[in-house]
mmCIF file of C-alpha atoms and ligand atoms in Angstrom:
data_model
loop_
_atom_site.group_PDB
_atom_site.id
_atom_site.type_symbol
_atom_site.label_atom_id
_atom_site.label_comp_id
_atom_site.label_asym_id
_atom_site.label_seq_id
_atom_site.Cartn_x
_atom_site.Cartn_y
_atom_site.Cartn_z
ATOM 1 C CA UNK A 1 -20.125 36.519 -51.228
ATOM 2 C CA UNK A 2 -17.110 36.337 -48.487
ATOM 3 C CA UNK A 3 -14.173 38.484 -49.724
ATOM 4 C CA UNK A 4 -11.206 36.061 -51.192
ATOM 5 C CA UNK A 5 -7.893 36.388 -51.990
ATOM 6 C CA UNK A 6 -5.395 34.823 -53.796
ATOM 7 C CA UNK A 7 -2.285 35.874 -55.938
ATOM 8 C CA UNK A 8 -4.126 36.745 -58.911
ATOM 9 C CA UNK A 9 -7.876 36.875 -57.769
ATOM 10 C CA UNK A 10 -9.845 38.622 -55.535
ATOM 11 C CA UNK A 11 -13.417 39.051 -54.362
ATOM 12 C CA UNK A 12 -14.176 42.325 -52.360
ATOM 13 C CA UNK A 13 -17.341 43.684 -51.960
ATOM 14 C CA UNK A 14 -19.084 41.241 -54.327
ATOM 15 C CA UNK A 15 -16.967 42.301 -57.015
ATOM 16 C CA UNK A 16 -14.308 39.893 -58.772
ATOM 17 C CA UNK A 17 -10.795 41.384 -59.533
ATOM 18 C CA UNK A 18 -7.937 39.262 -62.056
ATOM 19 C CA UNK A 19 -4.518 40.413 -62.184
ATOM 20 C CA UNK A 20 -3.869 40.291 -65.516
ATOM 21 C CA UNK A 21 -1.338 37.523 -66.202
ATOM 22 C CA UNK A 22 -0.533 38.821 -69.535
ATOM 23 C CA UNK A 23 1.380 42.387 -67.875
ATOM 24 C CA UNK A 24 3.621 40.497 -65.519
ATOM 25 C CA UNK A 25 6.404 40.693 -64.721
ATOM 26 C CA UNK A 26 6.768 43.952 -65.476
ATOM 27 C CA UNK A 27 2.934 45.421 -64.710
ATOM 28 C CA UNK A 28 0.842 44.611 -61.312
ATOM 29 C CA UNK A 29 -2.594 45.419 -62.596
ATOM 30 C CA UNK A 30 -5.841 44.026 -61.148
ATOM 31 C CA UNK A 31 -9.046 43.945 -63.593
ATOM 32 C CA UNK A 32 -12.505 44.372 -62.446
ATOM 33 C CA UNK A 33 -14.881 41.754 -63.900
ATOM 34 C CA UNK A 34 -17.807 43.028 -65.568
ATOM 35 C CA UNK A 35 -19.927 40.376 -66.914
ATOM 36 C CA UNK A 36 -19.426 36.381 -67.583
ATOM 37 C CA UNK A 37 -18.953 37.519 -71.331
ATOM 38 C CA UNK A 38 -16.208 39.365 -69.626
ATOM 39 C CA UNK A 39 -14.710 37.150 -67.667
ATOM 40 C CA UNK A 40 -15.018 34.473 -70.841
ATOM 41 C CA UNK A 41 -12.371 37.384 -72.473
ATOM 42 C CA UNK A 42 -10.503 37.144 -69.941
ATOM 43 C CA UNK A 43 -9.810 33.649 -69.735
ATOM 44 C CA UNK A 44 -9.593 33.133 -73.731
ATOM 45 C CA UNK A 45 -7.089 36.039 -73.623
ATOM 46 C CA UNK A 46 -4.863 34.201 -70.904
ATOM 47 C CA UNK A 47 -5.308 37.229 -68.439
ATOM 48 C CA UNK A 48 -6.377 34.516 -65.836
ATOM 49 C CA UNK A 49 -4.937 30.917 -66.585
ATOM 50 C CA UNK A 50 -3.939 28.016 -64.882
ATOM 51 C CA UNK A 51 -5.955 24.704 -64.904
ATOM 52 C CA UNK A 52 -7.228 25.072 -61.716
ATOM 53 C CA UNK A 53 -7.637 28.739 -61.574
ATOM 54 C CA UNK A 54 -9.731 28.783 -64.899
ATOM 55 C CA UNK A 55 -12.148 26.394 -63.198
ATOM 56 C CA UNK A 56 -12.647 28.712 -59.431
ATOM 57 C CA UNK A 57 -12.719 32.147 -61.731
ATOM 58 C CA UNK A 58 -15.418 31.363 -64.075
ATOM 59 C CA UNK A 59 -17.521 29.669 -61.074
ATOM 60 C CA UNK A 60 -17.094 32.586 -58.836
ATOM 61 C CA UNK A 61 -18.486 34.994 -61.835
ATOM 62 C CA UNK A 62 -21.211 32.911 -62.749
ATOM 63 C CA UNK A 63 -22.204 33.169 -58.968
ATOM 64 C CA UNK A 64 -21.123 36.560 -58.970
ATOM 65 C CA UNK A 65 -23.446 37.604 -61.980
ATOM 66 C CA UNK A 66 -26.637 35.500 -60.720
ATOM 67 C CA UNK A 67 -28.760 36.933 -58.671
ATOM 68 C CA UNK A 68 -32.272 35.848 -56.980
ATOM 69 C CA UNK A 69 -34.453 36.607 -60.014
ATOM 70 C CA UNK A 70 -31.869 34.571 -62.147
ATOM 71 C CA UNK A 71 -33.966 31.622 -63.474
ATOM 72 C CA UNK A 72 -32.685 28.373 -64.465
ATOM 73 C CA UNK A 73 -32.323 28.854 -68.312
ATOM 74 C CA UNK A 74 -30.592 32.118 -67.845
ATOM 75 C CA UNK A 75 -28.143 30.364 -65.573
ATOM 76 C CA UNK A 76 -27.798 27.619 -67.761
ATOM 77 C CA UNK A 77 -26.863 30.341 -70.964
ATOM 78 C CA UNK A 78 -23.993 31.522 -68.987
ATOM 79 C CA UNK A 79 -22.372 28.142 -67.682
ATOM 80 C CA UNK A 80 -22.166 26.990 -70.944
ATOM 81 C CA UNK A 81 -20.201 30.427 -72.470
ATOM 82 C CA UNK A 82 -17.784 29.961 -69.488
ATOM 83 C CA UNK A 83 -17.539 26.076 -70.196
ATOM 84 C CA UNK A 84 -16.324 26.952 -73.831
ATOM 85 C CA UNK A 85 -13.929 29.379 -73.120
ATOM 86 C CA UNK A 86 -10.990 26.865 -73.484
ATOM 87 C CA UNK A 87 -11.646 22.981 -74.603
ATOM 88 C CA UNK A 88 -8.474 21.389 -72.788
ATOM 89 C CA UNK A 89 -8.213 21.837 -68.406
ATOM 90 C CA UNK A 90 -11.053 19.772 -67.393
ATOM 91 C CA UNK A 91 -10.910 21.602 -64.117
ATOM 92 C CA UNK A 92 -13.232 24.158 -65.649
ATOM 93 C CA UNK A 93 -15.674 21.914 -66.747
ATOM 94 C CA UNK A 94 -15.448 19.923 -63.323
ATOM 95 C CA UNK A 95 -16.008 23.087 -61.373
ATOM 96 C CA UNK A 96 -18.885 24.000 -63.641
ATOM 97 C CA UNK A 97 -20.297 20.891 -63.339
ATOM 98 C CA UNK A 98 -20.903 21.191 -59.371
ATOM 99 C CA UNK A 99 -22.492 24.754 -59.721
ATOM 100 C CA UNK A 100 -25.099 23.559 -62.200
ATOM 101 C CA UNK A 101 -25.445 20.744 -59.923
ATOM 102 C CA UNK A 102 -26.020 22.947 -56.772
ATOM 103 C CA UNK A 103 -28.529 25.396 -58.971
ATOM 104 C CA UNK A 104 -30.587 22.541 -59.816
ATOM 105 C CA UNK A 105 -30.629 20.484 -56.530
ATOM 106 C CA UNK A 106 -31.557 23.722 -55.087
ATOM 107 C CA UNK A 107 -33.943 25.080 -57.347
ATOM 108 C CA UNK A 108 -31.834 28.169 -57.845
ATOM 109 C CA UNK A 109 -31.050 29.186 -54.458
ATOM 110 C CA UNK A 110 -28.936 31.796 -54.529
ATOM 111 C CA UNK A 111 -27.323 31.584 -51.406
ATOM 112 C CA UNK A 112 -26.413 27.916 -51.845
ATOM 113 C CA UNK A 113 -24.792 29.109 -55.953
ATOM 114 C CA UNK A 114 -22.786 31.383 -53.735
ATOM 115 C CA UNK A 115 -21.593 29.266 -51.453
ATOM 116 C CA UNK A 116 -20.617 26.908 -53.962
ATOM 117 C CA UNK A 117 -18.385 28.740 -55.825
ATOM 118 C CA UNK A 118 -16.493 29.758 -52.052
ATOM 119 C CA UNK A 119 -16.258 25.813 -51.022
ATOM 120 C CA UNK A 120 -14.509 25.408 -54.560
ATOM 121 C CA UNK A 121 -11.830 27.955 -53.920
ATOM 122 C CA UNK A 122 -11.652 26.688 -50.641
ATOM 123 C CA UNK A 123 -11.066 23.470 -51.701
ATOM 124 C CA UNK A 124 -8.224 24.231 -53.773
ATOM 125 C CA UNK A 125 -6.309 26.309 -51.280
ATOM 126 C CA UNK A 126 -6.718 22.793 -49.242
ATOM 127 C CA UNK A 127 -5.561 20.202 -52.302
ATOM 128 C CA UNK A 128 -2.768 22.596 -52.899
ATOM 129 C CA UNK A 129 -1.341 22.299 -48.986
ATOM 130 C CA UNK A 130 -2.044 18.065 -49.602
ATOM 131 C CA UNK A 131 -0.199 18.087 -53.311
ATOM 132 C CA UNK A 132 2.847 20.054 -51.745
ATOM 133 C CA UNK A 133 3.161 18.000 -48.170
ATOM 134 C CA UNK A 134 3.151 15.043 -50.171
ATOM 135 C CA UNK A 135 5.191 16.232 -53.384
ATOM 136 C CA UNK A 136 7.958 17.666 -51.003
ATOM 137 C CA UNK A 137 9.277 14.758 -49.532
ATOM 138 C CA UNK A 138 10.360 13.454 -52.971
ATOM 139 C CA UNK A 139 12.661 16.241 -53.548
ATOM 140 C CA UNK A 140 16.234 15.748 -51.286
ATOM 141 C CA UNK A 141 18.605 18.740 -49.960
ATOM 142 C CA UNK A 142 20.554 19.988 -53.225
ATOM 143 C CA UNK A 143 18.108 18.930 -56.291
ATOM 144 C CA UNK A 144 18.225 20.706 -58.829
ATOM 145 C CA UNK A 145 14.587 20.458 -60.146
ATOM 146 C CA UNK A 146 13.268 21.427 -64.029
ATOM 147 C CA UNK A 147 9.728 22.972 -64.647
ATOM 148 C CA UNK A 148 7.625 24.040 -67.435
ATOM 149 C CA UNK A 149 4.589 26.414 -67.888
ATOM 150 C CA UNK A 150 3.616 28.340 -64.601
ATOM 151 C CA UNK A 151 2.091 25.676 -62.143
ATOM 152 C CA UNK A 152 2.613 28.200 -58.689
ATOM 153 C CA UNK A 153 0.265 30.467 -56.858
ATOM 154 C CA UNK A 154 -0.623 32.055 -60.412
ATOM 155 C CA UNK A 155 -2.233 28.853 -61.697
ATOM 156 C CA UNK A 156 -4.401 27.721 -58.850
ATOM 157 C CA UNK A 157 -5.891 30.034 -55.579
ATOM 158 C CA UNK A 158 -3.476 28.333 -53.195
ATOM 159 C CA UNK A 159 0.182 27.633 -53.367
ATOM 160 C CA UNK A 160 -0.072 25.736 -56.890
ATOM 161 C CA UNK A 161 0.740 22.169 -57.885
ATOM 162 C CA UNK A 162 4.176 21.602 -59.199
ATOM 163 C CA UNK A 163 5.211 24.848 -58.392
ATOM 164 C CA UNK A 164 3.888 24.288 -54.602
ATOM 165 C CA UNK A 165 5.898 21.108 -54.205
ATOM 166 C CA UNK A 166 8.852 22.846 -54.634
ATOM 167 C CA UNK A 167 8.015 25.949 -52.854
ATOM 168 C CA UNK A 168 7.365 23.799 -50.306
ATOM 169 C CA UNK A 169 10.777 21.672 -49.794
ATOM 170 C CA UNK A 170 12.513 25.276 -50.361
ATOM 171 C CA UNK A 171 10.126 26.678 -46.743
ATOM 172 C CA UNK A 172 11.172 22.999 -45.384
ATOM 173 C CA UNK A 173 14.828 24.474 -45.630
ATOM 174 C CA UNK A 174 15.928 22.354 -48.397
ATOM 175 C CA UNK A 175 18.732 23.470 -51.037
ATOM 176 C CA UNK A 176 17.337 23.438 -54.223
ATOM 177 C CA UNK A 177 17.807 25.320 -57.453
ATOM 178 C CA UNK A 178 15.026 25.578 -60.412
ATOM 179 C CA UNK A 179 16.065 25.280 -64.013
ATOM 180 C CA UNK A 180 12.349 27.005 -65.399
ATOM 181 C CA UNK A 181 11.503 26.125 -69.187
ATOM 182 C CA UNK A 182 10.436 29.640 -70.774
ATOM 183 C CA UNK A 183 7.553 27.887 -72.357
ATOM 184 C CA UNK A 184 7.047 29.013 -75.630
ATOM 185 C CA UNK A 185 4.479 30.138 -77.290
ATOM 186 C CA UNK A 186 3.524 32.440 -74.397
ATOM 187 C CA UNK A 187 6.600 32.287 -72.261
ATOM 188 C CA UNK A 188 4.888 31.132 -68.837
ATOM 189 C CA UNK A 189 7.556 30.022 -67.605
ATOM 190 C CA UNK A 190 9.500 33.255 -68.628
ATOM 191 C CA UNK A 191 7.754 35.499 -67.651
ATOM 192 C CA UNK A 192 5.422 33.672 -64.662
ATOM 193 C CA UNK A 193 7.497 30.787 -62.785
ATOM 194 C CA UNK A 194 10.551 33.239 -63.307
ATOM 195 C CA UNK A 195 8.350 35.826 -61.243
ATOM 196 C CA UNK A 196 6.825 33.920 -58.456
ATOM 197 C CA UNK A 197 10.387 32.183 -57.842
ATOM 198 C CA UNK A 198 11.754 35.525 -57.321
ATOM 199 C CA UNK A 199 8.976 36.447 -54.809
ATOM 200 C CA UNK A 200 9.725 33.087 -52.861
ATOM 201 C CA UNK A 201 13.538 33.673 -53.135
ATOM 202 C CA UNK A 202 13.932 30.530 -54.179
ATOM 203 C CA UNK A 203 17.721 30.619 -56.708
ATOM 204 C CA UNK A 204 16.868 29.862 -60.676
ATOM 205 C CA UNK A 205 17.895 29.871 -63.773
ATOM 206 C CA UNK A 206 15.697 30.602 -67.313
ATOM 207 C CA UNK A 207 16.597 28.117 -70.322
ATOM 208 C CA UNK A 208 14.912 27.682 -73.214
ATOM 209 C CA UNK A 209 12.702 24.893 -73.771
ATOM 210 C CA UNK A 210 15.122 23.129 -76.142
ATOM 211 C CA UNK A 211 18.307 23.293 -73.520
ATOM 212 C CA UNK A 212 16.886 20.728 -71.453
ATOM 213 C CA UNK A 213 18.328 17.654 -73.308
ATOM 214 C CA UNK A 214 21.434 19.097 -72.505
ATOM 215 C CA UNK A 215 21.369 19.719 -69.497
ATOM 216 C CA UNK A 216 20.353 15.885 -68.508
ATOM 217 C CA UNK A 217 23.078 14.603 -70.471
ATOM 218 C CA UNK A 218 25.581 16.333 -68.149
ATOM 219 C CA UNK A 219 23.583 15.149 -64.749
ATOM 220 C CA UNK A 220 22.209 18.904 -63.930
ATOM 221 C CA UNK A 221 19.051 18.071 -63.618
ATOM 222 C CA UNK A 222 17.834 15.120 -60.478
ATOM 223 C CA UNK A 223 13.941 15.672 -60.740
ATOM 224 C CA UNK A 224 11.478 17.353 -63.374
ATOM 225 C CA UNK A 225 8.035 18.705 -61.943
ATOM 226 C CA UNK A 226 4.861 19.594 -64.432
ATOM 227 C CA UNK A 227 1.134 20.030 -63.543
ATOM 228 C CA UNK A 228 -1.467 18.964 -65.571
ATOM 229 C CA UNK A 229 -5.063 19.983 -67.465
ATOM 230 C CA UNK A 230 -6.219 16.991 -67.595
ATOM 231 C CA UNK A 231 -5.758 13.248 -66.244
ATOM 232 C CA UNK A 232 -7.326 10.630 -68.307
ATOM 233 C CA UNK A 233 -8.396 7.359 -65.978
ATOM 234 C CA UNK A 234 -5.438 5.170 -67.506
ATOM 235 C CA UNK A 235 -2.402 8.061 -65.932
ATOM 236 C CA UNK A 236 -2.298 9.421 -69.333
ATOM 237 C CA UNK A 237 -2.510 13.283 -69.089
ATOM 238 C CA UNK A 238 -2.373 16.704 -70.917
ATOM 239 C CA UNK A 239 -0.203 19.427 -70.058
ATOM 240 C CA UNK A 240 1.662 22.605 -71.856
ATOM 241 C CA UNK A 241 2.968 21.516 -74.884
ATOM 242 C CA UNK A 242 6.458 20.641 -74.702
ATOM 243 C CA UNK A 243 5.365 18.906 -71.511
ATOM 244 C CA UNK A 244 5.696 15.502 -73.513
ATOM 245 C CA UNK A 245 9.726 16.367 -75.226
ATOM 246 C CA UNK A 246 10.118 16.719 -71.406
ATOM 247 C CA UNK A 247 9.055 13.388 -70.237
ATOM 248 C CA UNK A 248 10.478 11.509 -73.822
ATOM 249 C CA UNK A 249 13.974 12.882 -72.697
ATOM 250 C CA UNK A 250 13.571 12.071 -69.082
ATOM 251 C CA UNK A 251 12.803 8.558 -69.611
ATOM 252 C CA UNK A 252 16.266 8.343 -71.814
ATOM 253 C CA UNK A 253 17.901 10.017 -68.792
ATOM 254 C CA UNK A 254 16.629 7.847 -66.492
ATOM 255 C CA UNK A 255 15.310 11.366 -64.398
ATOM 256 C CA UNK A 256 11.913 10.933 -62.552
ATOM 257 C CA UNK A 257 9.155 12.815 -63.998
ATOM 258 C CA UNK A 258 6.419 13.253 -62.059
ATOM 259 C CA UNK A 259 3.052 15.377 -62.874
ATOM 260 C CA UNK A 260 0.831 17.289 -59.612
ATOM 261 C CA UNK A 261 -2.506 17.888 -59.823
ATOM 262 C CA UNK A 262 -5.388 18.172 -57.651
ATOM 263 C CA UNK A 263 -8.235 15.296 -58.114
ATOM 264 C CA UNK A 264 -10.546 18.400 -59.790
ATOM 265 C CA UNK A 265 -7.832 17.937 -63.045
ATOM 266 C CA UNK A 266 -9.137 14.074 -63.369
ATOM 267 C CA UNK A 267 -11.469 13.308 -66.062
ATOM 268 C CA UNK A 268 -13.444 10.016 -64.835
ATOM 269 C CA UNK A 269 -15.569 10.456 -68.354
ATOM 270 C CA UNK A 270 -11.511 10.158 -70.264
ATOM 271 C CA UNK A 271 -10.709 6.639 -70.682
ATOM 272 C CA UNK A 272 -6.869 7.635 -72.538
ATOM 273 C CA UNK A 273 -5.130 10.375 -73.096
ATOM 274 C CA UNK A 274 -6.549 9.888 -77.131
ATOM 275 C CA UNK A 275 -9.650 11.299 -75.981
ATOM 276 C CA UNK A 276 -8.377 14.724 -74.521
ATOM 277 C CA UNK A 277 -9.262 17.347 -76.250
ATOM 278 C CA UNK A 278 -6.316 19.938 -77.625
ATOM 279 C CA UNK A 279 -7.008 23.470 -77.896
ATOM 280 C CA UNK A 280 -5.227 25.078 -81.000
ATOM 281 C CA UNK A 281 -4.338 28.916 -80.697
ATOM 282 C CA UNK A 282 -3.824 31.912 -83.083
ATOM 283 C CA UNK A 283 -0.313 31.871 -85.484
ATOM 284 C CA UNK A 284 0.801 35.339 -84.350
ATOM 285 C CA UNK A 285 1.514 33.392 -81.216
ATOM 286 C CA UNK A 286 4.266 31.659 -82.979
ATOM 287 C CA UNK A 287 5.494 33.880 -85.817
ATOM 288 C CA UNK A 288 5.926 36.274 -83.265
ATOM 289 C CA UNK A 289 5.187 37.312 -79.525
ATOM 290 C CA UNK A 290 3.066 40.169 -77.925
ATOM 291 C CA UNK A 291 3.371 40.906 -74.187
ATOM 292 C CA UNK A 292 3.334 44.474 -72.004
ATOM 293 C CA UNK A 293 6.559 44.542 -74.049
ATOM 294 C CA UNK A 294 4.414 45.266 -77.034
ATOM 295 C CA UNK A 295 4.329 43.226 -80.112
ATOM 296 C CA UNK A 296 7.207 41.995 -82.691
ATOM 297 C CA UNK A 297 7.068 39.215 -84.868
ATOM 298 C CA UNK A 298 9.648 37.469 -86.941
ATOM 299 C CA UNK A 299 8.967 35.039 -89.344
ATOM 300 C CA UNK A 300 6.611 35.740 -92.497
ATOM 301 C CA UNK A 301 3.519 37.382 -92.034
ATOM 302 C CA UNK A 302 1.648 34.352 -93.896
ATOM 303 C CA UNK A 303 4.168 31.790 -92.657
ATOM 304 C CA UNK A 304 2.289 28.534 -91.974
ATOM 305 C CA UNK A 305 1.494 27.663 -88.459
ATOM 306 C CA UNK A 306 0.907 24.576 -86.121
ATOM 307 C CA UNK A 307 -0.113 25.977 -82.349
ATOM 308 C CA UNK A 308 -1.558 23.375 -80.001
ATOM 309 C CA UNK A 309 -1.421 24.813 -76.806
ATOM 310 C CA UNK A 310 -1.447 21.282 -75.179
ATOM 311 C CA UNK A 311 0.593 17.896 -75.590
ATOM 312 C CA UNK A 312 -0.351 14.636 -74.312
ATOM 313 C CA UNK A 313 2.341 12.396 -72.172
ATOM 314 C CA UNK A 314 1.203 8.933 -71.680
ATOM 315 C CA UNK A 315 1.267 7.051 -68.618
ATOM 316 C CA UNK A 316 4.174 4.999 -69.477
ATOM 317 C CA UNK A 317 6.582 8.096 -69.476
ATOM 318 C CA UNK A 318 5.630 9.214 -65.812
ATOM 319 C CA UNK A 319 7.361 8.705 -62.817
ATOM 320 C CA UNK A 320 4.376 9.003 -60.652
ATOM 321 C CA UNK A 321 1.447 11.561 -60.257
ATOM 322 C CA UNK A 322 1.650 13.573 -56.956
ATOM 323 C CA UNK A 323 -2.091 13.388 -56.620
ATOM 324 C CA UNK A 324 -3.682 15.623 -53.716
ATOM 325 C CA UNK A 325 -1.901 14.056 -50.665
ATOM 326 C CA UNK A 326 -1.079 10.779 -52.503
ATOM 327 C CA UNK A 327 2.284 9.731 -54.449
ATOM 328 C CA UNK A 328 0.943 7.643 -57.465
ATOM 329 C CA UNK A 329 3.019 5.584 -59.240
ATOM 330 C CA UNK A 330 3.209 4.617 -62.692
ATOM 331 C CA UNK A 331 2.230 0.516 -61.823
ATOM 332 C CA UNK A 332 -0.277 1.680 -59.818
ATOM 333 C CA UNK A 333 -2.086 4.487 -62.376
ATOM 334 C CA UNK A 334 -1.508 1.418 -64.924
ATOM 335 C CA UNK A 335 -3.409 -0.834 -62.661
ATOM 336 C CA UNK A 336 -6.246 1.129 -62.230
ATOM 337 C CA UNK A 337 -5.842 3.786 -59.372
ATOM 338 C CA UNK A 338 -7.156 6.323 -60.089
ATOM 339 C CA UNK A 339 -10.852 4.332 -61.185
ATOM 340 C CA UNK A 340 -10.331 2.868 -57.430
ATOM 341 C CA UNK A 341 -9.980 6.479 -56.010
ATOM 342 C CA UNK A 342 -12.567 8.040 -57.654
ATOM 343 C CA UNK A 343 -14.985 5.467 -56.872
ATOM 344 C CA UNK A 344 -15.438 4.864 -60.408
ATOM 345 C CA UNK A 345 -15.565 0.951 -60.262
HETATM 346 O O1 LIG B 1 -2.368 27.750 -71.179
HETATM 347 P P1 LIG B 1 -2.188 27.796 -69.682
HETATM 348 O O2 LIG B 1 -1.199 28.807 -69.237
HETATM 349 O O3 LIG B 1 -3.513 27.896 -68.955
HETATM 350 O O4 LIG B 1 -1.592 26.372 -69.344
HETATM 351 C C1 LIG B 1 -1.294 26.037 -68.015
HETATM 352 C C2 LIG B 1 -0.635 24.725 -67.864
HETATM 353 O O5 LIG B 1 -0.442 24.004 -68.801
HETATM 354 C C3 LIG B 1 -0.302 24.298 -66.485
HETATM 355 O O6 LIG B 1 0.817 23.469 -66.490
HETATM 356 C C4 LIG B 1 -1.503 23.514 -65.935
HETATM 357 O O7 LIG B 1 -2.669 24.297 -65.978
HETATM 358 C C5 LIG B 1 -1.317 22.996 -64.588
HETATM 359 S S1 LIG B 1 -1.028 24.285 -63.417
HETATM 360 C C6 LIG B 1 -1.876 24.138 -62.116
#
C-alpha cells in the first residue's frame, strides 16, 4: 500500500498508525495497528472517531490485514467485525460496502482490495476541499460561528466537514470567532475542536453545551455548523447528541443551522431519520469522565443512566446541508434532493 497521511492516521511501510484521540490534547501518541480485532478496539474505544474517519480506518486495515492467500470467507469474517464496531455513522458501513464489492468483482485480487481502500481516503481528502469551498462562502467577515463534537481534520483524512468550512473562510482571511460546545459525554469538542482550532490559530472560546441558549438570546452567535453520521433520504440526519437542543434553539433564534457532510454519510437504504440506528454507550461515561487526565466520577456509583451517543434532528430544523460541493436547502432536501442526486429515483 502507498504511504498516507493524515492528522490522526498514517500508513508507512504497510503498517497503519492512529493517534489516539482519547490522549489529546495533552498526549501526541501514534498506535500501531495490529490486527482488525485491533483496530475494532480501537474504534469502539474512540481512539480513532469521526464519521468519516471510522469508515477509511477500518477499510485500510481490512486491506492491510488481507493478503493473497486471504480467501473470500476469511475476508468476509473480518468486514463484518469492523462493520459492528459502532451501529450509528453509516460512513463505515458505506466504505465497507465498496471493499466487499471490489473483493468479489475481483475474485479477491489483492492488489485491486488495496487500491480500494487508497481511492477511499483519497476521496475524502477531495469531498472535504468540495464541502469547505462551498460551506465557506456562507460564512461573512466577523461571524461568530457555534460548533459541536469534533468535525475537523480529526474526524475525516482531509480538512473535515464542519470544521473545514470554517477553517476554510478563516485561510480566505475572514474574521471569525468559534464558540465550540465541549460535548459531553466525551468532551470532543473540549478537548478536540478546542485543539485543532489552536493549531489553525483560528480565536475561540469553550462553553458548555447548555450556554448556548444564552448566548443566541443576546445575538452572539450568526451561524451554527455540525457534521453528521448519517443522512436519511428525507434531510433528516444523526449527529452527536445535543446536536438536536442545538438546532430546536436555533430555529427559535431564527440562526441558520446548517449540517456538512460528504455524500459517503448518506444512507440511500434510510427513508427518515426514525430508521437510524442510535448507539447507546457505557454509564461511567456520564456519572463520571476518564481521559489522559485519569478517571473521576461524581454522581452514585449505581446512579441510573441514559447515554445515546447520537440524536436525531429532522429536516425541518435545518438550514441547509452543505453537501460535498453543493449548498442544500431545506425545500429542496424536503422535495426530494438528495433521491435525485444519488440517482436513487
Ligand atoms: O462519537 P464520535 O466522536 O465518533 O462522533 C462524531 C460526530 O458526531 C461528528 O459530528 C460526526 O462524525 C461528523 S464529523 C465528520
Amino acid at each position: 500500500m502507498k504511504n498516507l497521511e493524515a492528522l490522526s492516521l498514517k500508513v508507512a511501510n504497510n503498517q497503519l498508525y492512529i493517534l489516539d484521540q482519547q490522549l489529546l490534547p495533552d498526549e501526541e501518541k501514534w498506535l500501531l495497528v495490529e490486527s482488525v480485532d485491533h483496530m475494532v478496539q480501537i474504534i469502539k474505544d474512540l481512539k480513532v472517531r469521526g464519521a468519516p474517519l471510522i469508515g477509511i480506518a477500518a477499510s485500510l486495515s481490512l486491506a492491510l490485514f488481507t493478503n493473497e492467500n486471504t480467501t473470500w470467507n476469511e475476508f468476509k469474517a473480518l468486514e463484518k467485525k469492523l462493520r459492528e464496531s459502532r451501529p450509528t455513522a453509516v460512513n463505515l458501513m458505506n466504505a465497507l460496502d465498496r471493499m466487499l464489492e471490489i473483493a468479489e468483482r475481483s475474485s479477491m485480487d489483492y492488489q485491486k482490495i488495496v487500491e480500494q481502500a487508497e481511492n477511499l481516503f483519497a476521496e475524502d481528502v477531495e469531498l472535504c476541499l468540495q464541502m469547505a469551498k462551498a460551506g465557506a462562502d456562507l460564512i461573512e467577515d466577523g461571524d461568530n460561528i457555534l460548533t459541536h463534537c469534533n468535525t475537523g481534520g480529526l474526524a475525516t483524512v482531509g480538512l473535515g466537514t464542519a470544521l473545514g468550512v470554517i477553517v476554510q473562510a478563516h485561510q480566505q482571511g475572514k474574521k471569525i470567532h468559534v464558540y465550540v460546545d465541549e460535548t459531553r459525554p466525551l468532551l470532543q469538542g473540549g478537548r478536540l475542536t478546542t485543539w485543532e482550532l489552536e493549531q489553525h490559530n483560528i480565536p475561540y472560546t469553550l462553553i458548555c453545551d447548555n450556554m448556548s441558549g444564552k448566548l443566541m438570546a443576546e445575538g452572539k452567535v450568526q451561524k451554527v455548523f455540525v457534521g453528521a453520521d448519517r443522512i436519511a433520504m428525507n434531510g433528516d440526519f444523526a449527529n452527536k447528541i445535543g446536536t438536536y437542543n442545538l438546532a430546536v434553539i436555533c430555529s427559535h433564534h431564527k440562526v441558520p443551522f446548517y449540517t456538512v457532510a460528504p455524500q459517503t454519510t448518506v444512507d440511500t437504504e434510510c427513508a427518515s431519520g426514525a430508521g437510524i440506528p442510535v448507539e447507546m454507550r457505557k454509564p461511567e461515561e456520564v456519572r463520571g469522565i476518564y481521559g489522559s487526565f485519569g478517571e473521576i466520577r461524581w454522581a452514585p456509583k449505581n446512579a441510573k443512566v441514559f447515554n445515546p451517543a447520537f440524536d436525531v434532528t429532522p429536516c425541518g430544523l435545518l438550514t441547509g446541508i452543505v453537501l460535498d460541493g453543493k449548498v442544500l436547502s431545506q425545500g429542496e432536501l424536503k422535495s426530494g434532493v438528495l433521491k435525485r442526486i444519488l440517482n436513487k429515483g
